[in-house]
C-alpha cells in the first residue's frame, strides 16, 4: 500500500525547498512532486541524520536500547566501531553488537576493529589479527576497516598494519583514521596509505593539513571530546569533505540530543542549510556506501519530519518506510539483550595502592583537561598528593590477577572520595582516581564485585551503576541508565569535581594512543614517544 505525506521538501541535491507530496511504498520512495496544496503545511521533510563515527558502547547501552533513543533525534543510521567490546571479547563481541543491532530498525553499520589490542603496552581481553580482520571484512555486515589507531605502525610500515589495510583495499571497503596531531608530511604519508577519514582534529590547522592530504574530516562533539567550535569554520569552506560525529556519547546527554544538535547549532551559526544537512547525512552515506536513503525517488524511505528549518524539532523519523519515532517517543520494542562478559580478577587489598616515596621525591603527574582526550604532564613533589588537586590514580588488570599500576593526576578536583570504572579505553581494565588509598581500594573492589561498572565512594557511602555486558553496557532502559548516571555525576560534583563529565574524562586516562601522559595496567606511558616512562623523576 502506497503512503503519502505532504510537507515542504528539503531537496539537498537540488538545493531547493518546495511544497510537495512524498509517496512511498514498502521500503522505497516512489514519488516526490511539487504540490501547491502543501503550502499550508507547517512541517519539513529532509534526509535522516547519520552519526559518522561512534562507539555505541560508550552510551553504556546495547545497540537495541541506543536505537530507541537515537531515532527520537532524527538519527536513521550510524557508522559504528565496536572497538570497545572487541578489546574485551574479540570477534565474539563484534558479532554480539551486529546481532543486537539487527533487532531494531536503526541502520547500524559496523566496522572491523583494526587495533585489538590498541597497543602492546596494556593488557586486553582479546586479539584480532590480520587474518581475523580479513574474515570480518568479507562479511556483508562489516562496512569498513575501523579507525587505524596505530598511526606509528602506518608511518613505519608495520607488517600486521599493512596486511589489515591491504585487506580493506582488496575488498573495496573504506579505511577510517585516527591520527591525533599529525600534520604536514606525516599527515600526507598517513593518508597515502589509503586512510580516508580522521575524527581526532582539535585545531583548524591540523584539519586543513589533513584535508589537503585528501582525508575527510569528521567534526566531533561528544561527551568527552568537543571539537565543533574549533572546526566549525570548515563548514563554510569545505562542506564536501566533512561529516559530523559524536565518537562517544554518554546516556544522560543522548536522551537530550544526538545528531540534531549539530544541525541546530550550525544553522544558528548561519551556515547554509543544504551544506549542513549534506554533512549530517549525505556525505557519510556516500563515503561509506551505506544502504540509507537520501530523499530521492527510488531511495530507501529514510527521512525525518521537522517543525521548521530554524528550530529543527523532530516530529517523526521514518526508516525503510516505517515510522519509528514520533514526538519524542520510539514506536518499536525489542527483546532484552543477553549478558556476555569477561572478568577474571579478584579483590585487592589496600596495600596494593600504597607507594613508598619520600615527601621531596619528584613525581610525573598527568594533567587532565576538561573536554579533551589529550593530557599534558607536570612534575610535582610527592608531598603535593592530596594538595593542589593532586590525586592518586590506578589501573587494575581485570583479565587476570596482577599488581595494579600507580600514577598521579591533576584536574579532577575531588576533595574526598574516589571514582572507578571499567569503561577505560581501550582495554577496559579498571581505572580509578581518589583522594586516599582506602577510598581507591573501596571503589576498585566495588567494581570487581559488580563484574564491571562505574562507582563513586567515600568513607561512608557508595553509589554505582552496574554494566554487566562486557563491563561496558547494560541492557536496561536508556532513561533509567541516564538517571542513574546523572546521580553519579551529581555526587562527583558534590565531592568537588568541576569537570563536565569526570567519568568520561577518567575513561580516557588509560588511552595510550592519544598523547601525552597516560597510565596503563603496566605502567606510566608517554604517548609522544610511545614508550613507558618512570613515575619518579630522577
Short mmCIF file of C-alpha atoms in Angstrom, two decimals:
data_model
loop_
_atom_site.label_atom_id
_atom_site.label_comp_id
_atom_site.label_asym_id
_atom_site.label_seq_id
_atom_site.Cartn_x
_atom_site.Cartn_y
_atom_site.Cartn_z
CA UNK A 1 0.00 0.00 0.00
CA UNK A 2 1.35 3.38 -1.02
CA UNK A 3 1.61 6.06 1.67
CA UNK A 4 1.97 9.79 1.20
CA UNK A 5 2.98 12.84 3.27
CA UNK A 6 2.51 16.49 2.42
CA UNK A 7 5.19 18.90 3.60
CA UNK A 8 7.89 21.26 2.42
CA UNK A 9 10.54 19.07 0.77
CA UNK A 10 14.17 19.89 1.59
CA UNK A 11 15.94 18.74 -1.58
CA UNK A 12 19.62 18.75 -0.62
CA UNK A 13 20.85 17.60 -4.04
CA UNK A 14 18.82 20.22 -5.90
CA UNK A 15 19.47 22.84 -3.20
CA UNK A 16 15.82 23.87 -3.10
CA UNK A 17 12.91 23.76 -0.65
CA UNK A 18 9.43 23.41 -2.13
CA UNK A 19 5.90 22.40 -1.09
CA UNK A 20 5.31 18.85 -2.18
CA UNK A 21 3.94 15.37 -1.67
CA UNK A 22 6.23 12.46 -0.85
CA UNK A 23 4.93 8.97 -1.72
CA UNK A 24 6.46 5.66 -0.67
CA UNK A 25 5.57 2.01 -0.88
CA UNK A 26 7.26 -0.64 1.25
CA UNK A 27 10.84 0.44 1.88
CA UNK A 28 11.26 2.76 -1.12
CA UNK A 29 10.26 6.26 -2.18
CA UNK A 30 8.07 6.15 -5.29
CA UNK A 31 7.39 9.82 -5.94
CA UNK A 32 8.42 13.33 -4.85
CA UNK A 33 6.39 16.04 -6.58
CA UNK A 34 5.70 19.73 -6.26
CA UNK A 35 2.27 20.21 -4.70
CA UNK A 36 0.73 23.66 -4.35
CA UNK A 37 -1.68 22.40 -1.71
CA UNK A 38 1.23 21.63 0.65
CA UNK A 39 1.96 25.34 1.11
CA UNK A 40 -0.09 25.42 4.28
CA UNK A 41 1.90 22.63 5.94
CA UNK A 42 3.92 23.52 9.00
CA UNK A 43 6.44 20.72 8.55
CA UNK A 44 9.52 19.90 6.51
CA UNK A 45 10.82 16.57 5.18
CA UNK A 46 14.57 16.04 4.88
CA UNK A 47 17.06 13.15 4.86
CA UNK A 48 17.64 11.44 8.21
CA UNK A 49 20.87 12.01 10.11
CA UNK A 50 23.91 9.71 10.26
CA UNK A 51 26.48 9.64 13.07
CA UNK A 52 29.65 9.16 11.03
CA UNK A 53 31.76 7.72 13.85
CA UNK A 54 30.51 6.38 17.16
CA UNK A 55 31.33 3.70 19.67
CA UNK A 56 27.86 2.56 20.73
CA UNK A 57 29.38 1.01 23.86
CA UNK A 58 30.19 4.47 25.22
CA UNK A 59 26.48 5.17 25.59
CA UNK A 60 26.54 2.28 28.11
CA UNK A 61 23.53 0.93 26.23
CA UNK A 62 23.35 -2.11 23.98
CA UNK A 63 22.54 -1.22 20.33
CA UNK A 64 18.85 -2.10 20.71
CA UNK A 65 18.45 0.36 23.60
CA UNK A 66 20.66 3.01 21.98
CA UNK A 67 18.46 2.89 18.87
CA UNK A 68 15.30 3.68 20.83
CA UNK A 69 16.78 7.00 21.91
CA UNK A 70 18.68 7.91 18.74
CA UNK A 71 15.66 7.68 16.43
CA UNK A 72 13.85 10.29 18.53
CA UNK A 73 16.55 12.75 17.49
CA UNK A 74 16.25 12.04 13.76
CA UNK A 75 19.15 9.59 13.54
CA UNK A 76 18.46 6.88 10.97
CA UNK A 77 21.94 5.30 10.79
CA UNK A 78 25.30 5.12 12.48
CA UNK A 79 28.82 4.24 11.40
CA UNK A 80 29.84 2.27 14.46
CA UNK A 81 33.21 0.95 15.54
CA UNK A 82 32.74 -1.97 18.01
CA UNK A 83 36.33 -1.49 19.12
CA UNK A 84 35.44 -1.28 22.81
CA UNK A 85 33.69 -4.63 23.18
CA UNK A 86 36.21 -6.18 20.78
CA UNK A 87 39.03 -5.36 23.23
CA UNK A 88 37.15 -7.33 25.87
CA UNK A 89 35.62 -10.21 23.88
CA UNK A 90 37.20 -10.15 20.43
CA UNK A 91 35.22 -11.23 17.35
CA UNK A 92 32.50 -12.64 19.64
CA UNK A 93 31.89 -9.11 20.90
CA UNK A 94 31.70 -7.70 17.37
CA UNK A 95 29.10 -10.29 16.42
CA UNK A 96 27.15 -9.53 19.59
CA UNK A 97 26.80 -5.88 18.52
CA UNK A 98 25.77 -6.83 14.98
CA UNK A 99 23.14 -9.30 16.18
CA UNK A 100 21.66 -6.97 18.78
CA UNK A 101 21.58 -4.08 16.31
CA UNK A 102 19.53 -6.17 13.88
CA UNK A 103 16.68 -6.26 16.40
CA UNK A 104 15.96 -2.59 15.62
CA UNK A 105 15.03 -0.55 12.54
CA UNK A 106 18.01 1.80 13.05
CA UNK A 107 20.65 1.11 10.41
CA UNK A 108 23.80 0.20 12.32
CA UNK A 109 26.85 -0.03 10.07
CA UNK A 110 29.66 -1.74 11.94
CA UNK A 111 33.35 -1.76 11.08
CA UNK A 112 36.13 -4.28 11.67
CA UNK A 113 38.13 -3.02 14.70
CA UNK A 114 41.65 -2.52 13.37
CA UNK A 115 43.55 -2.26 16.64
CA UNK A 116 42.70 -5.01 19.12
CA UNK A 117 44.58 -4.64 21.34
CA UNK A 118 45.18 -0.96 20.69
CA UNK A 119 48.80 -1.30 21.80
CA UNK A 120 51.12 -3.92 23.26
CA UNK A 121 51.64 -1.72 26.32
CA UNK A 122 48.44 -2.79 28.11
CA UNK A 123 46.51 -5.97 28.91
CA UNK A 124 43.42 -6.56 26.79
CA UNK A 125 40.87 -9.34 26.76
CA UNK A 126 41.34 -10.33 23.12
CA UNK A 127 43.41 -10.07 19.96
CA UNK A 128 42.09 -9.59 16.42
CA UNK A 129 44.91 -10.23 13.95
CA UNK A 130 45.07 -9.51 10.23
CA UNK A 131 43.56 -12.90 9.31
CA UNK A 132 40.56 -12.22 11.55
CA UNK A 133 40.27 -8.72 10.10
CA UNK A 134 40.14 -10.09 6.56
CA UNK A 135 37.46 -12.58 7.61
CA UNK A 136 35.39 -9.83 9.21
CA UNK A 137 35.73 -7.55 6.18
CA UNK A 138 34.37 -10.29 3.92
CA UNK A 139 31.08 -10.16 5.82
CA UNK A 140 28.27 -8.06 4.35
CA UNK A 141 27.62 -6.87 7.91
CA UNK A 142 31.02 -5.17 8.09
CA UNK A 143 31.14 -1.95 6.08
CA UNK A 144 34.66 -0.63 6.65
CA UNK A 145 38.00 -1.00 8.44
CA UNK A 146 37.54 0.93 11.67
CA UNK A 147 39.89 3.61 12.94
CA UNK A 148 43.54 2.79 12.40
CA UNK A 149 44.79 3.97 15.78
CA UNK A 150 48.27 2.58 15.28
CA UNK A 151 49.45 5.57 13.30
CA UNK A 152 53.13 4.83 14.04
CA UNK A 153 52.56 1.41 12.50
CA UNK A 154 51.19 3.08 9.38
CA UNK A 155 54.05 5.56 9.11
CA UNK A 156 56.79 2.99 9.73
CA UNK A 157 55.33 0.09 7.77
CA UNK A 158 54.33 -2.39 10.48
CA UNK A 159 53.67 -5.71 8.73
CA UNK A 160 50.37 -6.51 10.50
CA UNK A 161 49.05 -2.99 9.91
CA UNK A 162 49.90 -3.24 6.21
CA UNK A 163 48.03 -6.57 5.94
CA UNK A 164 44.90 -5.10 7.55
CA UNK A 165 44.94 -2.08 5.24
CA UNK A 166 45.55 -4.28 2.19
CA UNK A 167 42.57 -6.48 3.13
CA UNK A 168 40.27 -3.44 3.20
CA UNK A 169 41.62 -2.13 -0.10
CA UNK A 170 41.25 -5.53 -1.77
CA UNK A 171 37.62 -5.74 -0.65
CA UNK A 172 36.98 -2.10 -1.62
CA UNK A 173 35.96 -1.03 1.87
CA UNK A 174 36.81 2.40 3.33
CA UNK A 175 39.52 2.78 5.97
CA UNK A 176 38.93 5.07 8.91
CA UNK A 177 41.73 7.03 10.51
CA UNK A 178 42.78 8.09 13.99
CA UNK A 179 45.80 10.36 13.92
CA UNK A 180 45.80 12.99 16.68
CA UNK A 181 48.22 15.82 15.99
CA UNK A 182 49.61 14.56 12.67
CA UNK A 183 50.38 17.40 10.26
CA UNK A 184 52.44 18.09 7.16
CA UNK A 185 54.44 15.22 5.73
CA UNK A 186 53.28 12.80 8.44
CA UNK A 187 49.63 13.53 7.63
CA UNK A 188 50.30 13.06 3.91
CA UNK A 189 52.10 9.77 4.47
CA UNK A 190 49.29 8.52 6.72
CA UNK A 191 46.62 9.42 4.16
CA UNK A 192 48.62 7.99 1.26
CA UNK A 193 48.42 4.56 2.91
CA UNK A 194 44.73 4.57 1.97
CA UNK A 195 43.26 6.04 5.13
CA UNK A 196 40.33 8.25 4.25
CA UNK A 197 38.99 9.95 7.40
CA UNK A 198 40.06 11.45 10.70
CA UNK A 199 37.95 12.45 13.72
CA UNK A 200 40.78 13.45 16.07
CA UNK A 201 41.44 17.02 14.89
CA UNK A 202 41.34 19.57 17.70
CA UNK A 203 42.74 22.55 15.77
CA UNK A 204 41.84 24.14 12.46
CA UNK A 205 45.39 23.98 11.04
CA UNK A 206 45.59 20.26 11.74
CA UNK A 207 42.27 19.66 9.99
CA UNK A 208 43.32 21.73 6.97
CA UNK A 209 46.56 19.77 6.68
CA UNK A 210 44.62 16.51 6.61
CA UNK A 211 42.11 17.89 4.11
CA UNK A 212 45.00 18.86 1.85
CA UNK A 213 46.32 15.31 2.24
CA UNK A 214 43.00 14.03 0.84
CA UNK A 215 41.27 12.94 4.03
CA UNK A 216 37.67 13.63 5.05
CA UNK A 217 37.30 15.35 8.42
CA UNK A 218 34.70 14.19 10.91
CA UNK A 219 33.83 17.10 13.20
CA UNK A 220 33.45 15.59 16.65
CA UNK A 221 31.30 16.79 19.52
CA UNK A 222 30.79 14.04 22.08
CA UNK A 223 30.58 13.70 25.82
CA UNK A 224 34.37 13.86 26.21
CA UNK A 225 35.98 15.45 23.16
CA UNK A 226 34.31 18.64 21.97
CA UNK A 227 35.92 19.97 18.80
CA UNK A 228 32.95 21.52 16.99
CA UNK A 229 33.75 25.11 17.89
CA UNK A 230 37.37 24.83 16.75
CA UNK A 231 36.49 23.20 13.41
CA UNK A 232 33.15 24.89 12.59
CA UNK A 233 34.74 27.37 10.09
CA UNK A 234 35.30 24.38 7.77
CA UNK A 235 31.53 24.08 7.27
CA UNK A 236 31.64 27.20 5.11
CA UNK A 237 34.84 26.34 3.26
CA UNK A 238 34.92 22.54 2.91
CA UNK A 239 31.36 21.14 3.18
CA UNK A 240 32.00 18.38 0.62
CA UNK A 241 34.76 16.89 2.78
CA UNK A 242 33.11 16.93 6.20
CA UNK A 243 30.92 14.71 8.37
CA UNK A 244 29.55 15.06 11.90
CA UNK A 245 30.21 12.51 14.64
CA UNK A 246 29.92 12.08 18.38
CA UNK A 247 32.57 9.36 18.83
CA UNK A 248 31.46 8.81 22.45
CA UNK A 249 28.08 9.83 23.83
CA UNK A 250 27.06 9.20 27.42
CA UNK A 251 23.44 8.31 28.24
CA UNK A 252 22.46 11.46 30.16
CA UNK A 253 23.30 13.55 27.09
CA UNK A 254 21.97 11.11 24.50
CA UNK A 255 18.46 11.35 25.94
CA UNK A 256 18.54 15.11 25.26
CA UNK A 257 20.21 15.28 21.85
CA UNK A 258 22.22 13.42 19.23
CA UNK A 259 22.93 14.48 15.63
CA UNK A 260 20.11 17.02 15.76
CA UNK A 261 22.34 19.19 17.96
CA UNK A 262 24.95 19.53 15.18
CA UNK A 263 22.32 20.67 12.69
CA UNK A 264 20.62 23.09 15.05
CA UNK A 265 23.91 24.61 16.16
CA UNK A 266 25.20 25.03 12.61
CA UNK A 267 22.01 26.71 11.42
CA UNK A 268 22.18 29.05 14.42
CA UNK A 269 25.73 29.92 13.31
CA UNK A 270 24.40 30.99 9.92
CA UNK A 271 25.68 28.04 7.91
CA UNK A 272 23.95 27.08 4.66
CA UNK A 273 21.15 24.59 5.41
CA UNK A 274 21.89 22.41 2.39
CA UNK A 275 25.58 22.14 3.31
CA UNK A 276 24.73 21.33 6.93
CA UNK A 277 22.33 18.52 6.01
CA UNK A 278 24.81 17.23 3.45
CA UNK A 279 27.42 16.95 6.21
CA UNK A 280 24.93 15.39 8.65
CA UNK A 281 23.53 12.89 6.17
CA UNK A 282 24.59 12.72 2.53
CA UNK A 283 28.38 12.75 2.95
CA UNK A 284 28.64 9.73 5.29
CA UNK A 285 26.09 7.80 3.20
CA UNK A 286 28.19 8.29 0.09
CA UNK A 287 31.58 7.82 1.73
CA UNK A 288 30.71 4.52 3.40
CA UNK A 289 28.37 3.35 0.62
CA UNK A 290 25.52 2.93 3.12
CA UNK A 291 22.12 1.48 2.26
CA UNK A 292 20.46 4.65 3.52
CA UNK A 293 18.12 6.88 1.55
CA UNK A 294 18.94 10.46 0.53
CA UNK A 295 15.35 11.60 -0.15
CA UNK A 296 15.26 10.76 -3.86
CA UNK A 297 12.86 8.65 -5.89
CA UNK A 298 13.97 5.02 -5.71
CA UNK A 299 15.88 5.55 -2.45
CA UNK A 300 15.08 3.86 0.82
CA UNK A 301 12.39 5.85 2.62
CA UNK A 302 14.73 7.04 5.39
CA UNK A 303 13.73 10.57 6.29
CA UNK A 304 12.66 12.85 9.09
CA UNK A 305 9.91 15.42 9.54
CA UNK A 306 10.78 18.60 11.47
CA UNK A 307 8.64 21.56 12.54
CA UNK A 308 10.82 24.25 10.92
CA UNK A 309 14.22 24.80 9.34
CA UNK A 310 15.28 27.03 12.20
CA UNK A 311 14.20 25.15 15.33
CA UNK A 312 14.63 21.64 13.88
CA UNK A 313 12.37 19.95 16.42
CA UNK A 314 11.91 16.35 15.25
CA UNK A 315 8.25 15.48 14.67
CA UNK A 316 8.81 11.99 13.22
CA UNK A 317 11.53 9.64 11.97
CA UNK A 318 10.99 7.10 9.18
CA UNK A 319 13.30 4.20 8.33
CA UNK A 320 12.58 1.89 5.38
CA UNK A 321 9.14 3.47 5.08
CA UNK A 322 8.12 2.75 8.67
CA UNK A 323 7.50 5.47 11.23
CA UNK A 324 9.91 4.54 14.04
CA UNK A 325 9.61 7.62 16.26
CA UNK A 326 7.08 10.38 16.77
CA UNK A 327 7.05 13.40 19.10
CA UNK A 328 9.97 12.18 21.19
CA UNK A 329 8.85 8.57 21.54
CA UNK A 330 10.16 5.47 19.76
CA UNK A 331 7.50 3.28 18.15
CA UNK A 332 9.13 -0.15 18.40
CA UNK A 333 10.14 -2.64 21.07
CA UNK A 334 13.00 -5.14 21.30
CA UNK A 335 13.69 -8.27 23.36
CA UNK A 336 16.06 -7.84 26.30
CA UNK A 337 19.69 -8.38 25.31
CA UNK A 338 21.61 -11.30 26.79
CA UNK A 339 24.62 -10.72 29.04
CA UNK A 340 28.17 -11.62 27.97
CA UNK A 341 31.34 -10.66 29.82
CA UNK A 342 34.99 -11.41 30.57
CA UNK A 343 36.10 -10.51 34.09
CA UNK A 344 38.65 -12.62 35.94
CA UNK A 345 40.40 -10.59 38.64
CA UNK A 346 39.81 -10.89 42.37
CA UNK A 347 39.51 -8.24 45.09
CA UNK A 348 42.52 -6.14 46.07
CA UNK A 349 43.95 -5.19 49.48
CA UNK A 350 44.65 -1.55 50.45
CA UNK A 351 48.40 -2.29 50.39
CA UNK A 352 48.21 -2.71 46.59
CA UNK A 353 47.68 1.05 46.25
CA UNK A 354 50.46 2.25 48.56
CA UNK A 355 53.73 3.74 47.32
CA UNK A 356 56.91 4.15 49.39
CA UNK A 357 58.04 7.65 48.41
CA UNK A 358 59.64 10.47 50.36
CA UNK A 359 57.87 13.86 50.60
CA UNK A 360 60.52 15.58 48.45
CA UNK A 361 60.52 12.90 45.74
CA UNK A 362 59.52 14.35 42.39
CA UNK A 363 56.72 12.58 40.51
CA UNK A 364 55.42 12.89 36.96
CA UNK A 365 51.79 13.95 37.11
CA UNK A 366 49.11 13.51 34.43
CA UNK A 367 47.20 16.75 33.77
CA UNK A 368 43.62 16.13 32.64
CA UNK A 369 41.88 18.78 30.51
CA UNK A 370 38.12 19.18 30.52
CA UNK A 371 36.52 18.33 27.17
CA UNK A 372 39.70 16.85 25.70
CA UNK A 373 41.21 13.39 25.32
CA UNK A 374 44.77 14.72 25.30
CA UNK A 375 46.64 15.29 28.55
CA UNK A 376 49.80 17.14 29.49
CA UNK A 377 52.42 16.49 32.14
CA UNK A 378 53.84 18.34 35.14
CA UNK A 379 56.41 17.43 37.80
CA UNK A 380 55.38 17.80 41.46
CA UNK A 381 56.81 16.78 44.81
CA UNK A 382 55.17 13.71 46.33
CA UNK A 383 54.05 15.77 49.32
CA UNK A 384 51.63 17.52 46.93
CA UNK A 385 49.45 14.37 46.99
CA UNK A 386 46.04 15.37 48.39
CA UNK A 387 47.03 19.03 47.97
CA UNK A 388 46.72 21.30 44.92
CA UNK A 389 44.31 18.80 43.31
CA UNK A 390 46.98 16.09 43.04
CA UNK A 391 45.18 12.73 43.36
CA UNK A 392 46.31 9.13 43.12
CA UNK A 393 45.35 7.07 40.09
CA UNK A 394 45.44 3.33 39.50
CA UNK A 395 44.77 0.92 36.64
CA UNK A 396 43.96 -2.67 37.60
CA UNK A 397 44.08 -5.59 35.14
CA UNK A 398 40.57 -7.07 35.01
CA UNK A 399 41.55 -10.13 32.97
CA UNK A 400 43.96 -11.71 35.47
CA UNK A 401 45.40 -11.05 38.92
CA UNK A 402 48.44 -8.77 38.75
CA UNK A 403 49.66 -5.84 40.82
CA UNK A 404 47.92 -2.53 39.94
CA UNK A 405 49.89 0.29 38.35
CA UNK A 406 50.01 3.60 40.21
CA UNK A 407 50.17 7.18 38.97
CA UNK A 408 49.19 10.70 39.98
CA UNK A 409 46.77 13.03 38.26
CA UNK A 410 45.62 16.64 38.44
CA UNK A 411 42.37 18.14 37.19
CA UNK A 412 39.65 16.02 38.81
CA UNK A 413 39.14 18.33 41.78
CA UNK A 414 37.93 15.68 44.25
CA UNK A 415 38.48 16.78 47.86
CA UNK A 416 37.09 13.45 49.12
CA UNK A 417 36.16 10.04 47.78
CA UNK A 418 37.19 8.01 44.74
CA UNK A 419 35.69 7.11 41.39
CA UNK A 420 36.31 3.88 39.48
CA UNK A 421 35.17 2.41 36.18
CA UNK A 422 35.64 -0.45 33.72
CA UNK A 423 34.86 1.96 30.89
CA UNK A 424 38.55 2.61 30.34
CA UNK A 425 39.69 2.98 26.74
CA UNK A 426 40.97 0.94 25.12
CA UNK A 427 41.44 -2.30 27.01
CA UNK A 428 38.75 -1.54 29.61
CA UNK A 429 40.65 -2.51 32.68
CA UNK A 430 39.63 -0.93 35.99
CA UNK A 431 40.69 2.72 36.27
CA UNK A 432 40.27 4.72 39.46
CA UNK A 433 41.14 8.15 40.85
CA UNK A 434 40.83 9.07 44.52
CA UNK A 435 41.91 11.15 47.46
CA UNK A 436 43.01 8.25 49.68
CA UNK A 437 44.24 4.68 49.35
CA UNK A 438 41.27 3.37 51.34
CA UNK A 439 38.71 5.06 49.09
CA UNK A 440 40.51 3.85 45.95
CA UNK A 441 40.57 0.33 47.40
CA UNK A 442 36.86 0.57 48.18
CA UNK A 443 35.96 1.84 44.69
CA UNK A 444 38.07 -0.75 42.85
CA UNK A 445 36.58 -3.61 44.86
CA UNK A 446 33.04 -2.36 44.28
CA UNK A 447 33.66 -2.54 40.52
CA UNK A 448 35.13 -6.03 40.93
CA UNK A 449 32.04 -7.07 42.91
CA UNK A 450 29.81 -5.85 40.06
CA UNK A 451 31.96 -7.55 37.40
CA UNK A 452 32.01 -4.20 35.62
CA UNK A 453 30.50 -0.78 36.05
CA UNK A 454 31.05 2.71 37.45
CA UNK A 455 31.05 3.85 41.05
CA UNK A 456 31.81 6.74 43.35
CA UNK A 457 32.60 6.08 47.00
CA UNK A 458 33.64 7.84 50.17
CA UNK A 459 34.28 6.55 53.67
CA UNK A 460 30.58 6.29 54.42
CA UNK A 461 28.70 5.90 51.12
CA UNK A 462 28.76 4.10 47.77
CA UNK A 463 26.86 4.93 44.55
CA UNK A 464 27.16 2.75 41.47
CA UNK A 465 25.92 1.81 38.01
CA UNK A 466 26.26 -1.85 37.01
CA UNK A 467 27.49 -2.57 33.46
CA UNK A 468 27.25 -6.37 33.22
CA UNK A 469 27.72 -6.62 29.45
CA UNK A 470 31.49 -6.67 28.86
CA UNK A 471 31.83 -4.21 31.76
CA UNK A 472 30.74 -1.56 29.24
CA UNK A 473 26.98 -1.73 28.76
CA UNK A 474 23.68 -2.61 30.36
CA UNK A 475 20.52 -3.98 28.80
CA UNK A 476 18.36 -1.65 30.88
CA UNK A 477 16.16 1.16 29.56
CA UNK A 478 18.06 4.25 28.39
CA UNK A 479 16.15 6.73 30.55
CA UNK A 480 16.80 4.64 33.66
CA UNK A 481 20.52 4.45 32.86
CA UNK A 482 20.65 8.19 32.15
CA UNK A 483 19.05 8.93 35.52
CA UNK A 484 21.46 6.64 37.37
CA UNK A 485 24.42 8.15 35.56
CA UNK A 486 23.26 11.68 36.35
CA UNK A 487 23.21 10.77 40.05
CA UNK A 488 26.84 9.67 39.79
CA UNK A 489 27.71 12.97 38.12
CA UNK A 490 25.92 14.95 40.81
CA UNK A 491 27.77 13.06 43.53
CA UNK A 492 31.13 13.77 41.85
CA UNK A 493 30.26 17.49 41.80
CA UNK A 494 29.33 17.24 45.48
CA UNK A 495 32.79 15.78 46.14
CA UNK A 496 34.44 18.72 44.38
CA UNK A 497 34.91 17.82 40.70
CA UNK A 498 34.36 20.68 38.28
CA UNK A 499 34.79 18.55 35.17
CA UNK A 500 31.85 18.43 32.76
CA UNK A 501 31.87 14.63 32.94
CA UNK A 502 34.57 13.23 35.25
CA UNK A 503 33.73 9.60 34.43
CA UNK A 504 34.13 10.20 30.71
CA UNK A 505 37.41 12.03 31.33
CA UNK A 506 38.53 9.16 33.57
CA UNK A 507 37.76 6.65 30.82
CA UNK A 508 40.39 8.25 28.57
CA UNK A 509 43.20 8.48 31.12
CA UNK A 510 44.33 4.96 30.13
CA UNK A 511 44.04 5.64 26.37
CA UNK A 512 47.67 5.31 25.36
CA UNK A 513 47.26 6.18 21.67
CA UNK A 514 46.37 9.79 22.47
CA UNK A 515 49.19 11.89 23.98
CA UNK A 516 50.67 12.88 26.24
CA UNK A 517 50.93 11.12 29.60
CA UNK A 518 48.59 8.19 30.34
CA UNK A 519 48.53 5.17 32.67
CA UNK A 520 48.05 1.54 31.64
CA UNK A 521 47.88 -1.51 33.87
CA UNK A 522 51.57 -1.99 33.05
CA UNK A 523 52.79 1.49 33.98
CA UNK A 524 53.06 5.19 33.13
CA UNK A 525 53.14 5.78 29.38
CA UNK A 526 54.37 8.71 27.30
CA UNK A 527 52.18 8.91 24.19
CA UNK A 528 54.53 11.37 22.48
CA UNK A 529 57.48 8.95 22.49
CA UNK A 530 55.23 5.84 22.57
CA UNK A 531 57.27 4.41 25.45
CA UNK A 532 56.88 3.75 29.15
CA UNK A 533 58.33 6.39 31.45
CA UNK A 534 59.21 6.44 35.14
CA UNK A 535 56.78 7.82 37.68
CA UNK A 536 59.69 9.15 39.72
CA UNK A 537 61.83 11.88 38.18
CA UNK A 538 65.45 11.09 38.99
#
